[in-house]
Amino acid sequence: MNATTIAAFGSWKSPLSAQRIAAGTKPLSAPQIDGEDVYWLEGLAAEGGRVAAVRAGPDGKNTVATPAPFNLRSRVHEYGGGALLVAGGALYFSNFADNLVYRQRGEAAAQALTADRLQRHADFVLDSRRQRLIAVREDHVQTGKEARNSLVAIGLDGGERELAGGFDFYAAPRLSPDGRQLAWLCWSHPLMPWEGSELWLAEVAADGSLAAARSVAGGPGESLCQPLWSPRGELFVVSDRSGWWNLYRVAGEA
């Protein structure tokens, strides 16, 4: 008979190590389709938990698309998310170690599109007509103060331009199929997004700036999420205005 060993709380030795438990997990998120390929984010336990983009091609084989040491994570709004966009065979992502935004094409080395490590970016959408990304930016340049959030355009050949500001938080920028309108969510203190948020809509001017920006849904007593354009140019959003989550059309023809 084995003798019973009494140990102080939290000091007993388990036959299962943390590494052994983590080795069997593969967190998956952010699935995206690009042509015949499917991409998603996957946590790689064997590589210290770094998050990589994985590609499944038409041959059914899975391939890690973003090499080490890239770790595809963002801490925008602390919750993170929105760290990867795949479009036209290119990957656009936020790297956790330096907060920079990168573009990677095929087997070529990833190239940084931003340069300031005190700025975090997430929720990317490609504006192919103007050769830029539209993203949420969280700016930590002014130390000792709360980060400033805004919507920005990141040029694929360099440069960054603010498109919208004034609210405490921004999320989910969504460009219309014809590239002529931009929708987004925003809210301010003391509200949390599940308490009250707004859906804004603006025209994209010829110079790439936003014009005629206006609130089209939401408010302090209504929570919104998942704005999305249909192929016909209709703008939809999920709202709890009735006390239940339902889908509403807020812009575009029926």
Coordinates of N, CA and C in Angstrom, one line a residue:
M1 N 0.8 -1.2 0.0 CA 0.0 0.0 0.0 C 0.9 1.3 0.0
N2 N 0.5 2.2 -0.9 CA 1.3 3.5 -0.9 C 0.9 4.4 0.2
A3 N 1.9 5.0 0.8 CA 1.7 5.9 1.9 C 1.1 7.2 1.4
T4 N 0.2 7.8 2.2 CA -0.4 9.0 1.8 C 0.5 10.2 2.2
T5 N 0.7 11.1 1.3 CA 1.5 12.2 1.5 C 0.7 13.5 1.7
I6 N 0.9 14.2 2.7 CA 0.1 15.4 2.9 C 1.0 16.6 2.6
A7 N 0.5 17.5 1.7 CA 1.3 18.6 1.2 C 0.5 19.9 1.4
A8 N 1.3 21.0 1.5 CA 0.6 22.3 1.7 C -0.2 22.6 0.4
F9 N -1.3 23.4 0.6 CA -2.1 23.8 -0.5 C -1.3 24.3 -1.7
G10 N -1.6 23.8 -2.9 CA -0.9 24.2 -4.1 C 0.5 23.7 -4.3
S11 N 1.0 22.9 -3.4 CA 2.4 22.4 -3.5 C 2.5 20.9 -3.9
W12 N 1.3 20.3 -4.0 CA 1.4 18.8 -4.4 C 1.8 18.7 -5.8
K13 N 2.5 17.6 -6.1 CA 3.0 17.4 -7.5 C 2.0 16.5 -8.3
S14 N 1.7 17.0 -9.4 CA 0.7 16.3 -10.3 C 1.5 15.6 -11.4
P15 N 1.1 14.4 -11.8 CA 1.7 13.7 -12.9 C 1.5 14.3 -14.2
L16 N 0.5 15.3 -14.3 CA 0.2 16.0 -15.5 C 0.8 17.4 -15.5
S17 N 1.7 17.7 -16.4 CA 2.4 19.0 -16.5 C 1.5 19.9 -17.3
A18 N 1.8 21.2 -17.1 CA 1.0 22.2 -17.9 C 1.4 22.1 -19.4
Q19 N 2.6 21.7 -19.7 CA 3.0 21.5 -21.1 C 2.3 20.4 -21.7
R20 N 2.1 19.3 -20.9 CA 1.4 18.1 -21.5 C -0.1 18.4 -21.8
I21 N -0.7 19.2 -20.9 CA -2.1 19.5 -21.1 C -2.2 20.5 -22.3
A22 N -1.4 21.5 -22.4 CA -1.5 22.4 -23.4 C -1.2 21.8 -24.8
A23 N -0.3 20.8 -24.8 CA 0.1 20.2 -26.1 C -1.1 19.6 -26.9
G24 N -2.2 19.3 -26.2 CA -3.4 18.7 -26.9 C -4.4 19.8 -27.3
T25 N -4.1 21.0 -27.1 CA -5.1 22.1 -27.4 C -4.6 22.8 -28.7
K26 N -5.6 23.2 -29.5 CA -5.3 24.0 -30.7 C -6.4 25.1 -30.8
P27 N -6.3 26.2 -30.1 CA -7.3 27.3 -30.3 C -7.4 27.7 -31.7
L28 N -8.6 27.8 -32.2 CA -8.8 28.2 -33.6 C -9.7 29.4 -33.6
S29 N -9.5 30.3 -34.6 CA -10.4 31.5 -34.6 C -10.2 32.2 -36.0
A30 N -11.1 33.1 -36.3 CA -11.0 34.0 -37.4 C -10.9 33.3 -38.8
P31 N -11.8 32.4 -39.1 CA -11.7 31.8 -40.4 C -12.0 32.8 -41.5
Q32 N -11.3 32.7 -42.6 CA -11.5 33.5 -43.8 C -11.3 32.8 -45.1
I33 N -12.0 33.1 -46.1 CA -11.9 32.5 -47.4 C -11.3 33.5 -48.4
D34 N -10.3 33.0 -49.1 CA -9.6 33.8 -50.1 C -9.4 32.9 -51.4
G35 N -10.3 33.1 -52.4 CA -10.3 32.3 -53.5 C -10.6 30.8 -53.2
E36 N -9.6 29.9 -53.5 CA -9.8 28.5 -53.2 C -9.2 28.1 -51.9
D37 N -8.6 29.1 -51.2 CA -7.9 28.8 -49.9 C -8.8 29.3 -48.7
V38 N -8.6 28.5 -47.6 CA -9.3 28.9 -46.4 C -8.2 29.1 -45.3
Y39 N -8.2 30.2 -44.6 CA -7.3 30.6 -43.6 C -7.9 30.7 -42.3
W40 N -7.2 30.5 -41.2 CA -7.6 30.7 -39.9 C -6.4 31.0 -39.0
L41 N -6.7 31.5 -37.8 CA -5.7 31.6 -36.8 C -5.6 30.4 -35.9
E42 N -4.4 30.0 -35.5 CA -4.3 28.7 -34.7 C -3.2 28.9 -33.7
G43 N -3.5 28.6 -32.4 CA -2.4 28.6 -31.4 C -1.6 27.4 -31.5
L44 N -0.3 27.6 -31.6 CA 0.7 26.5 -31.7 C 1.3 26.2 -30.3
A45 N 0.8 25.2 -29.6 CA 1.3 24.9 -28.3 C 2.8 24.5 -28.3
A46 N 3.3 23.8 -29.4 CA 4.6 23.4 -29.5 C 5.6 24.6 -29.7
E47 N 5.1 25.7 -30.0 CA 5.9 26.9 -30.2 C 5.6 28.0 -29.2
G48 N 5.3 27.6 -28.0 CA 5.1 28.5 -26.9 C 3.8 29.2 -27.0
G49 N 2.8 28.7 -27.8 CA 1.5 29.2 -27.9 C 1.4 30.4 -28.9
R50 N 2.4 30.6 -29.7 CA 2.3 31.7 -30.7 C 1.1 31.4 -31.6
V51 N 0.5 32.5 -32.1 CA -0.6 32.3 -33.0 C -0.2 32.6 -34.4
A52 N -0.5 31.6 -35.3 CA -0.1 31.7 -36.7 C -1.3 31.6 -37.6
A53 N -1.1 32.1 -38.8 CA -2.2 31.9 -39.8 C -1.9 30.6 -40.5
V54 N -2.9 29.8 -40.6 CA -2.8 28.4 -41.2 C -3.7 28.4 -42.5
R55 N -3.2 27.9 -43.5 CA -3.9 27.8 -44.8 C -4.2 26.4 -45.2
A56 N -5.5 26.2 -45.6 CA -5.9 25.0 -46.2 C -6.2 25.2 -47.7
G57 N -5.4 24.6 -48.6 CA -5.6 24.8 -50.0 C -6.5 23.8 -50.6
P58 N -6.8 23.9 -51.9 CA -7.7 23.0 -52.6 C -7.2 21.5 -52.5
D59 N -5.9 21.3 -52.2 CA -5.4 19.9 -52.1 C -5.7 19.3 -50.7
G60 N -6.3 20.1 -49.8 CA -6.7 19.6 -48.5 C -5.6 19.6 -47.5
K61 N -4.4 20.1 -47.8 CA -3.3 20.1 -46.9 C -3.3 21.4 -46.1
N62 N -3.0 21.3 -44.8 CA -2.9 22.5 -44.0 C -1.4 22.9 -43.9
T63 N -1.2 24.2 -44.1 CA 0.2 24.8 -44.0 C 0.2 26.0 -43.1
V64 N 1.2 26.1 -42.3 CA 1.4 27.3 -41.5 C 1.9 28.4 -42.4
A65 N 1.2 29.4 -42.5 CA 1.5 30.5 -43.5 C 2.4 31.6 -43.0
T66 N 2.4 31.8 -41.7 CA 3.2 32.9 -41.1 C 4.3 32.3 -40.3
P67 N 5.5 32.4 -40.7 CA 6.6 31.8 -39.9 C 6.9 32.4 -38.6
A68 N 7.6 31.6 -37.7 CA 8.1 32.2 -36.5 C 9.1 33.3 -36.8
P69 N 9.3 34.3 -36.0 CA 8.6 34.5 -34.7 C 7.3 35.3 -34.7
F70 N 6.7 35.5 -35.9 CA 5.5 36.3 -35.9 C 4.4 35.6 -35.1
N71 N 3.8 36.5 -34.3 CA 2.7 36.0 -33.4 C 1.5 37.0 -33.7
L72 N 0.5 36.4 -34.3 CA -0.6 37.2 -34.9 C -1.7 37.5 -33.8
R73 N -1.4 38.6 -33.0 CA -2.3 39.0 -31.9 C -2.3 40.5 -31.9
S74 N -3.4 41.0 -31.4 CA -3.5 42.5 -31.1 C -4.1 42.7 -29.8
R75 N -3.7 43.8 -29.1 CA -4.3 44.2 -27.8 C -5.2 45.4 -27.9
V76 N -5.7 45.7 -29.1 CA -6.6 46.8 -29.2 C -7.8 46.6 -28.3
H77 N -8.1 47.6 -27.5 CA -9.2 47.6 -26.5 C -8.9 46.5 -25.5
E78 N -7.7 46.0 -25.4 CA -7.3 44.9 -24.5 C -7.9 43.6 -24.8
Y79 N -9.1 43.5 -25.4 CA -9.7 42.2 -25.7 C -9.0 41.6 -26.9
G80 N -8.4 42.4 -27.8 CA -7.8 41.9 -29.0 C -8.8 41.5 -30.0
G81 N -8.4 40.6 -30.9 CA -9.2 40.2 -32.0 C -8.9 41.1 -33.3
G82 N -9.3 40.6 -34.4 CA -9.1 41.3 -35.7 C -7.7 41.5 -36.1
A83 N -6.9 40.5 -35.8 CA -5.4 40.6 -36.0 C -5.0 40.2 -37.4
L84 N -5.9 39.6 -38.2 CA -5.6 39.1 -39.5 C -6.6 39.4 -40.6
L85 N -6.2 39.8 -41.8 CA -7.0 39.9 -42.9 C -6.3 39.2 -44.1
V86 N -7.0 38.4 -44.8 CA -6.5 37.8 -46.0 C -7.3 38.3 -47.2
A87 N -6.6 38.8 -48.2 CA -7.3 39.3 -49.4 C -6.4 39.3 -50.6
G88 N -6.8 38.7 -51.7 CA -6.1 38.7 -52.9 C -4.7 38.0 -52.8
G89 N -4.7 37.0 -52.0 CA -3.4 36.2 -51.9 C -2.4 36.8 -50.9
A90 N -2.8 38.0 -50.3 CA -1.9 38.6 -49.4 C -2.4 38.5 -48.0
L91 N -1.5 38.4 -47.0 CA -1.9 38.4 -45.6 C -1.5 39.8 -44.9
Y92 N -2.4 40.4 -44.2 CA -2.2 41.6 -43.5 C -2.4 41.3 -42.0
F93 N -1.5 41.5 -41.1 CA -1.6 41.1 -39.7 C -0.9 42.0 -38.8
S94 N -1.4 42.0 -37.5 CA -0.7 42.7 -36.4 C 0.2 41.7 -35.7
N95 N 1.4 42.1 -35.5 CA 2.4 41.2 -34.8 C 2.5 41.6 -33.3
F96 N 2.3 40.7 -32.4 CA 2.2 40.9 -31.0 C 3.4 41.5 -30.4
A97 N 4.6 41.1 -30.8 CA 5.8 41.6 -30.2 C 6.1 43.0 -30.4
D98 N 5.8 43.6 -31.6 CA 6.2 45.0 -31.8 C 5.0 45.9 -32.2
N99 N 3.8 45.3 -32.2 CA 2.6 46.0 -32.5 C 2.5 46.6 -34.0
L100 N 3.4 46.2 -34.8 CA 3.4 46.7 -36.2 C 2.5 45.9 -37.1
V101 N 2.0 46.5 -38.1 CA 1.2 45.8 -39.1 C 2.1 45.4 -40.3
Y102 N 1.9 44.1 -40.7 CA 2.7 43.6 -41.8 C 1.9 43.1 -42.9
R103 N 2.5 43.1 -44.1 CA 1.9 42.5 -45.3 C 2.8 41.3 -45.8
Q104 N 2.2 40.2 -46.0 CA 3.0 39.0 -46.5 C 2.4 38.5 -47.8
R105 N 3.2 38.4 -48.8 CA 2.7 37.8 -50.1 C 3.4 36.5 -50.4
G106 N 2.7 35.5 -50.5 CA 3.2 34.2 -50.9 C 4.4 33.8 -50.0
E107 N 5.5 33.4 -50.6 CA 6.7 32.9 -49.8 C 7.6 34.1 -49.5
A108 N 7.3 35.3 -50.0 CA 8.2 36.4 -49.7 C 8.1 36.8 -48.2
A109 N 9.2 37.4 -47.8 CA 9.2 37.9 -46.3 C 8.2 39.0 -46.1
A110 N 7.6 38.9 -44.9 CA 6.6 39.9 -44.5 C 7.3 41.3 -44.4
Q111 N 6.6 42.3 -44.9 CA 7.1 43.7 -44.8 C 6.2 44.6 -43.9
A112 N 6.8 45.4 -43.1 CA 6.1 46.2 -42.1 C 5.4 47.4 -42.9
L113 N 4.2 47.7 -42.6 CA 3.5 48.8 -43.2 C 3.4 50.0 -42.2
T114 N 3.6 49.7 -40.9 CA 3.6 50.8 -39.9 C 5.0 50.8 -39.2
A115 N 5.2 51.8 -38.5 CA 6.6 52.0 -37.9 C 6.5 52.3 -36.4
D116 N 5.4 52.7 -35.8 CA 5.3 53.2 -34.4 C 4.9 52.0 -33.5
R117 N 5.7 51.6 -32.7 CA 5.4 50.5 -31.8 C 4.4 50.8 -30.7
L118 N 4.2 52.1 -30.5 CA 3.2 52.6 -29.5 C 1.8 52.7 -30.0
Q119 N 1.6 52.3 -31.3 CA 0.3 52.3 -31.9 C -0.1 50.9 -32.2
R120 N -1.3 50.5 -31.8 CA -1.8 49.2 -32.0 C -2.9 49.3 -33.1
H121 N -3.0 48.3 -34.0 CA -4.0 48.3 -35.0 C -4.7 46.9 -35.1
A122 N -6.0 47.0 -35.5 CA -6.8 45.8 -35.6 C -8.0 46.0 -36.5
D123 N -8.7 44.9 -36.8 CA -10.0 45.1 -37.6 C -9.8 45.6 -39.0
F124 N -8.9 44.9 -39.7 CA -8.5 45.5 -41.0 C -9.5 45.2 -42.1
V125 N -9.6 46.2 -43.0 CA -10.4 46.0 -44.2 C -9.6 46.6 -45.4
L126 N -9.6 45.9 -46.5 CA -8.8 46.3 -47.6 C -9.6 47.2 -48.5
D127 N -9.0 48.4 -48.8 CA -9.6 49.4 -49.7 C -8.7 49.3 -51.0
S128 N -9.0 48.3 -51.8 CA -8.2 48.0 -53.0 C -8.1 49.2 -54.0
R129 N -9.3 49.9 -54.1 CA -9.3 51.0 -55.0 C -8.3 52.1 -54.7
R130 N -8.0 52.3 -53.4 CA -7.1 53.3 -53.0 C -5.8 52.8 -52.4
Q131 N -5.6 51.5 -52.6 CA -4.4 50.8 -52.2 C -4.0 51.1 -50.7
R132 N -4.9 50.8 -49.8 CA -4.7 51.0 -48.4 C -5.6 50.1 -47.6
L133 N -5.2 50.0 -46.3 CA -6.0 49.3 -45.3 C -6.7 50.3 -44.5
I134 N -7.9 50.0 -44.1 CA -8.6 50.8 -43.1 C -8.7 50.0 -41.8
A135 N -8.4 50.6 -40.7 CA -8.2 49.8 -39.4 C -8.6 50.7 -38.2
V136 N -8.8 50.0 -37.1 CA -8.9 50.7 -35.8 C -7.5 50.9 -35.3
R137 N -7.2 52.1 -34.8 CA -5.9 52.4 -34.2 C -6.1 52.8 -32.8
E138 N -5.2 52.2 -31.9 CA -5.2 52.6 -30.5 C -3.8 53.2 -30.3
D139 N -3.8 54.5 -30.0 CA -2.5 55.2 -29.9 C -2.1 55.4 -28.4
H140 N -0.9 54.9 -28.1 CA -0.4 55.0 -26.7 C 0.8 55.9 -26.7
V141 N 0.9 56.8 -27.7 CA 2.1 57.7 -27.8 C 2.2 58.6 -26.5
Q142 N 1.1 59.1 -26.1 CA 1.1 60.0 -24.9 C 1.1 59.2 -23.6
T143 N 2.2 59.0 -23.0 CA 2.3 58.2 -21.8 C 1.6 58.8 -20.7
G144 N 1.0 58.0 -19.8 CA 0.4 58.5 -18.6 C -1.1 59.0 -18.9
K145 N -1.5 58.9 -20.1 CA -2.9 59.2 -20.5 C -3.6 58.0 -21.1
E146 N -4.9 58.0 -21.1 CA -5.6 57.0 -21.7 C -5.3 57.0 -23.2
A147 N -5.3 55.8 -23.8 CA -5.0 55.7 -25.3 C -6.1 56.4 -26.1
R148 N -5.7 57.0 -27.2 CA -6.6 57.6 -28.1 C -7.0 56.7 -29.2
N149 N -8.3 56.5 -29.5 CA -8.7 55.5 -30.5 C -9.3 56.3 -31.7
S150 N -9.1 55.7 -32.9 CA -9.6 56.3 -34.1 C -9.7 55.3 -35.2
L151 N -10.2 55.7 -36.3 CA -10.2 54.9 -37.6 C -9.1 55.6 -38.4
V152 N -8.2 54.7 -39.1 CA -7.2 55.2 -39.9 C -7.1 54.5 -41.2
A153 N -6.4 55.1 -42.1 CA -6.1 54.4 -43.4 C -4.5 54.2 -43.4
I154 N -4.1 53.0 -43.7 CA -2.7 52.7 -43.8 C -2.3 52.4 -45.2
G155 N -1.5 53.2 -45.8 CA -1.1 53.1 -47.2 C -0.3 51.8 -47.4
L156 N -0.6 51.1 -48.5 CA 0.2 49.9 -48.8 C 1.6 50.2 -49.2
D157 N 1.8 51.4 -49.6 CA 3.2 51.9 -49.9 C 3.8 52.9 -48.9
G158 N 3.1 52.9 -47.7 CA 3.6 53.7 -46.6 C 2.6 54.9 -46.3
G159 N 2.7 55.4 -45.1 CA 1.9 56.5 -44.7 C 0.6 56.1 -44.0
E160 N 0.2 56.9 -43.1 CA -1.0 56.7 -42.3 C -1.8 57.9 -42.2
R161 N -3.1 57.8 -42.2 CA -4.0 59.0 -42.2 C -5.2 58.7 -41.4
E162 N -5.6 59.6 -40.5 CA -6.7 59.4 -39.6 C -8.0 59.8 -40.4
L163 N -9.0 58.9 -40.3 CA -10.3 59.1 -41.0 C -11.4 59.6 -40.1
A164 N -11.4 59.1 -38.9 CA -12.5 59.4 -37.9 C -12.0 59.4 -36.5
G165 N -12.4 60.3 -35.7 CA -12.0 60.4 -34.3 C -13.1 61.1 -33.5
G166 N -12.9 61.1 -32.2 CA -13.8 61.8 -31.3 C -14.6 61.0 -30.3
F167 N -14.8 59.7 -30.6 CA -15.3 58.7 -29.7 C -14.2 58.1 -28.9
D168 N -14.5 57.5 -27.8 CA -13.5 56.8 -27.0 C -13.1 55.5 -27.6
F169 N -14.0 54.8 -28.3 CA -13.7 53.5 -28.9 C -14.3 53.4 -30.3
Y170 N -13.6 52.6 -31.1 CA -14.0 52.3 -32.5 C -13.9 50.8 -32.7
A171 N -14.7 50.3 -33.6 CA -14.7 48.9 -34.0 C -15.3 48.6 -35.3
A172 N -15.0 47.5 -35.9 CA -15.7 47.0 -37.1 C -15.9 47.9 -38.2
P173 N -14.8 48.6 -38.8 CA -14.9 49.3 -40.0 C -15.3 48.4 -41.1
R174 N -16.3 48.8 -41.9 CA -16.8 47.9 -43.0 C -17.0 48.8 -44.3
L175 N -16.3 48.5 -45.3 CA -16.3 49.2 -46.6 C -17.4 48.6 -47.5
S176 N -18.2 49.4 -48.1 CA -19.2 48.9 -49.0 C -18.6 48.3 -50.2
P177 N -19.4 47.4 -50.9 CA -18.8 46.6 -52.0 C -18.3 47.5 -53.1
D178 N -18.9 48.7 -53.3 CA -18.4 49.6 -54.4 C -17.3 50.6 -53.9
G179 N -16.9 50.5 -52.6 CA -15.9 51.3 -52.0 C -16.3 52.7 -51.8
R180 N -17.5 53.1 -51.9 CA -18.0 54.5 -51.8 C -18.5 54.9 -50.4
Q181 N -18.7 53.9 -49.5 CA -19.2 54.2 -48.2 C -18.5 53.3 -47.1
L182 N -18.3 53.9 -46.0 CA -17.7 53.2 -44.9 C -18.6 53.3 -43.6
A183 N -18.8 52.1 -43.0 CA -19.6 52.0 -41.8 C -18.7 51.6 -40.7
W184 N -19.1 51.9 -39.4 CA -18.3 51.5 -38.3 C -19.1 51.6 -37.0
L185 N -18.6 50.9 -36.0 CA -19.2 51.0 -34.6 C -18.4 51.9 -33.8
C186 N -19.0 52.6 -32.8 CA -18.3 53.5 -31.9 C -19.1 53.6 -30.6
W187 N -18.4 54.0 -29.5 CA -19.0 54.2 -28.2 C -18.1 55.0 -27.3
S188 N -18.6 55.5 -26.2 CA -17.7 56.3 -25.3 C -18.0 56.0 -23.9
H189 N -17.1 56.3 -23.0 CA -17.3 56.2 -21.6 C -18.5 56.9 -21.1
P190 N -19.2 56.4 -20.1 CA -18.9 55.2 -19.3 C -19.5 53.9 -19.9
L191 N -20.1 54.0 -21.1 CA -20.8 52.8 -21.6 C -19.8 51.7 -22.1
M192 N -20.2 50.5 -21.9 CA -19.5 49.4 -22.5 C -20.3 49.0 -23.8
P193 N -19.7 48.4 -24.8 CA -20.4 48.2 -26.1 C -21.6 47.4 -26.0
W194 N -21.7 46.5 -25.0 CA -22.9 45.7 -24.8 C -24.0 46.5 -24.1
E195 N -23.7 47.7 -23.7 CA -24.7 48.6 -23.0 C -25.3 49.6 -24.0
G196 N -24.4 50.3 -24.8 CA -24.8 51.3 -25.7 C -23.7 51.5 -26.7
S197 N -24.0 51.5 -28.0 CA -23.1 51.8 -29.1 C -23.8 52.4 -30.3
E198 N -23.1 52.9 -31.2 CA -23.7 53.5 -32.4 C -23.1 53.0 -33.7
L199 N -23.9 52.9 -34.7 CA -23.4 52.6 -36.0 C -23.4 53.9 -36.9
W200 N -22.2 54.2 -37.4 CA -22.0 55.4 -38.2 C -21.8 55.0 -39.6
L201 N -22.1 55.9 -40.5 CA -22.0 55.7 -42.0 C -21.5 57.0 -42.6
A202 N -20.5 56.9 -43.5 CA -20.0 58.1 -44.2 C -19.7 57.8 -45.6
E203 N -19.7 58.8 -46.4 CA -19.3 58.7 -47.8 C -17.7 58.8 -47.9
V204 N -17.1 58.0 -48.8 CA -15.7 58.1 -49.0 C -15.5 59.0 -50.2
A205 N -14.8 60.1 -49.9 CA -14.6 61.2 -50.9 C -13.5 60.8 -51.9
A206 N -13.4 61.6 -52.9 CA -12.4 61.3 -54.0 C -11.0 61.2 -53.5
D207 N -10.7 62.1 -52.4 CA -9.3 62.1 -51.9 C -9.1 61.0 -50.8
G208 N -10.2 60.2 -50.5 CA -10.0 59.1 -49.5 C -10.5 59.5 -48.1
S209 N -10.8 60.8 -47.9 CA -11.3 61.2 -46.6 C -12.8 60.8 -46.5
L210 N -13.4 61.0 -45.3 CA -14.8 60.7 -45.1 C -15.6 61.9 -45.1
A211 N -16.8 61.9 -45.7 CA -17.7 63.0 -45.8 C -19.1 62.6 -45.3
A212 N -19.8 63.6 -44.8 CA -21.2 63.4 -44.4 C -21.4 62.2 -43.5
A213 N -20.5 62.2 -42.5 CA -20.6 61.1 -41.5 C -21.8 61.3 -40.6
R214 N -22.5 60.3 -40.3 CA -23.7 60.4 -39.5 C -24.0 59.1 -38.8
S215 N -24.7 59.2 -37.7 CA -25.2 58.0 -36.9 C -26.5 57.5 -37.6
V216 N -26.5 56.2 -37.9 CA -27.7 55.6 -38.5 C -28.4 54.6 -37.7
A217 N -27.8 54.2 -36.5 CA -28.5 53.3 -35.6 C -27.8 53.3 -34.3
G218 N -28.5 52.9 -33.2 CA -27.9 52.8 -31.9 C -28.1 54.0 -31.0
G219 N -27.5 53.9 -29.9 CA -27.6 55.0 -28.9 C -27.2 54.5 -27.5
P220 N -27.4 55.3 -26.5 CA -27.0 54.9 -25.1 C -27.7 53.7 -24.6
G221 N -28.9 53.4 -25.1 CA -29.6 52.3 -24.6 C -29.7 51.1 -25.5
E222 N -28.9 51.1 -26.6 CA -29.0 50.1 -27.6 C -27.6 49.5 -27.9
S223 N -27.5 48.2 -27.9 CA -26.2 47.6 -28.3 C -26.2 47.1 -29.7
L224 N -25.1 47.3 -30.4 CA -25.0 46.9 -31.8 C -23.8 46.0 -32.0
C225 N -23.8 45.1 -33.0 CA -22.6 44.3 -33.3 C -22.7 43.8 -34.7
Q226 N -21.6 43.4 -35.3 CA -21.5 42.7 -36.5 C -22.2 43.5 -37.7
P227 N -21.8 44.7 -38.0 CA -22.3 45.4 -39.2 C -21.7 44.6 -40.4
L228 N -22.5 44.6 -41.5 CA -22.1 43.8 -42.6 C -22.8 44.3 -43.9
W229 N -22.1 44.5 -45.0 CA -22.7 44.9 -46.3 C -23.1 43.6 -47.1
S230 N -24.2 43.7 -47.7 CA -24.6 42.6 -48.6 C -23.9 42.9 -50.0
P231 N -23.8 41.9 -50.9 CA -23.3 42.2 -52.2 C -24.1 43.2 -53.0
R232 N -25.3 43.5 -52.6 CA -26.2 44.5 -53.3 C -26.0 45.9 -52.7
G233 N -25.1 46.0 -51.7 CA -24.9 47.3 -51.1 C -25.9 47.7 -50.0
E234 N -26.5 46.7 -49.3 CA -27.3 46.9 -48.2 C -26.5 46.8 -46.9
L235 N -26.7 47.6 -46.0 CA -26.0 47.6 -44.7 C -26.9 47.0 -43.6
F236 N -26.4 45.9 -43.0 CA -27.1 45.3 -41.9 C -26.3 45.3 -40.6
V237 N -27.0 45.2 -39.5 CA -26.4 45.2 -38.2 C -27.3 44.4 -37.2
V238 N -26.7 43.8 -36.2 CA -27.4 43.1 -35.2 C -27.6 44.1 -34.0
S239 N -28.9 44.1 -33.5 CA -29.2 45.1 -32.5 C -30.1 44.3 -31.4
D240 N -30.0 44.9 -30.2 CA -30.8 44.3 -29.1 C -31.9 45.3 -28.7
R241 N -32.3 46.1 -29.7 CA -33.3 47.2 -29.4 C -34.6 46.6 -28.9
S242 N -35.0 45.4 -29.3 CA -36.2 44.8 -28.9 C -36.1 44.0 -27.6
G243 N -34.9 43.9 -27.1 CA -34.6 43.0 -25.9 C -34.1 41.7 -26.4
W244 N -34.0 41.4 -27.7 CA -33.4 40.2 -28.3 C -32.5 40.6 -29.4
W245 N -31.5 39.8 -29.6 CA -30.6 40.1 -30.7 C -31.3 39.7 -32.0
N246 N -31.5 40.7 -32.9 CA -32.1 40.6 -34.2 C -31.3 41.3 -35.3
L247 N -31.5 40.9 -36.5 CA -30.8 41.5 -37.6 C -31.6 42.6 -38.3
Y248 N -31.1 43.8 -38.5 CA -31.8 44.9 -39.1 C -31.1 45.4 -40.3
R249 N -31.8 45.8 -41.3 CA -31.3 46.6 -42.4 C -31.4 48.0 -42.1
V250 N -30.2 48.7 -42.2 CA -30.2 50.2 -41.8 C -29.9 51.1 -43.0
A251 N -29.5 50.5 -44.1 CA -29.2 51.4 -45.3 C -29.2 50.5 -46.5
G252 N -29.5 51.2 -47.7 CA -29.6 50.4 -48.9 C -31.0 50.1 -49.3
E253 N -31.2 49.7 -50.5 CA -32.6 49.4 -51.0 C -33.0 48.0 -50.6
A254 N -34.3 47.9 -50.5 CA -34.8 46.5 -50.1 C -34.7 45.6 -51.3

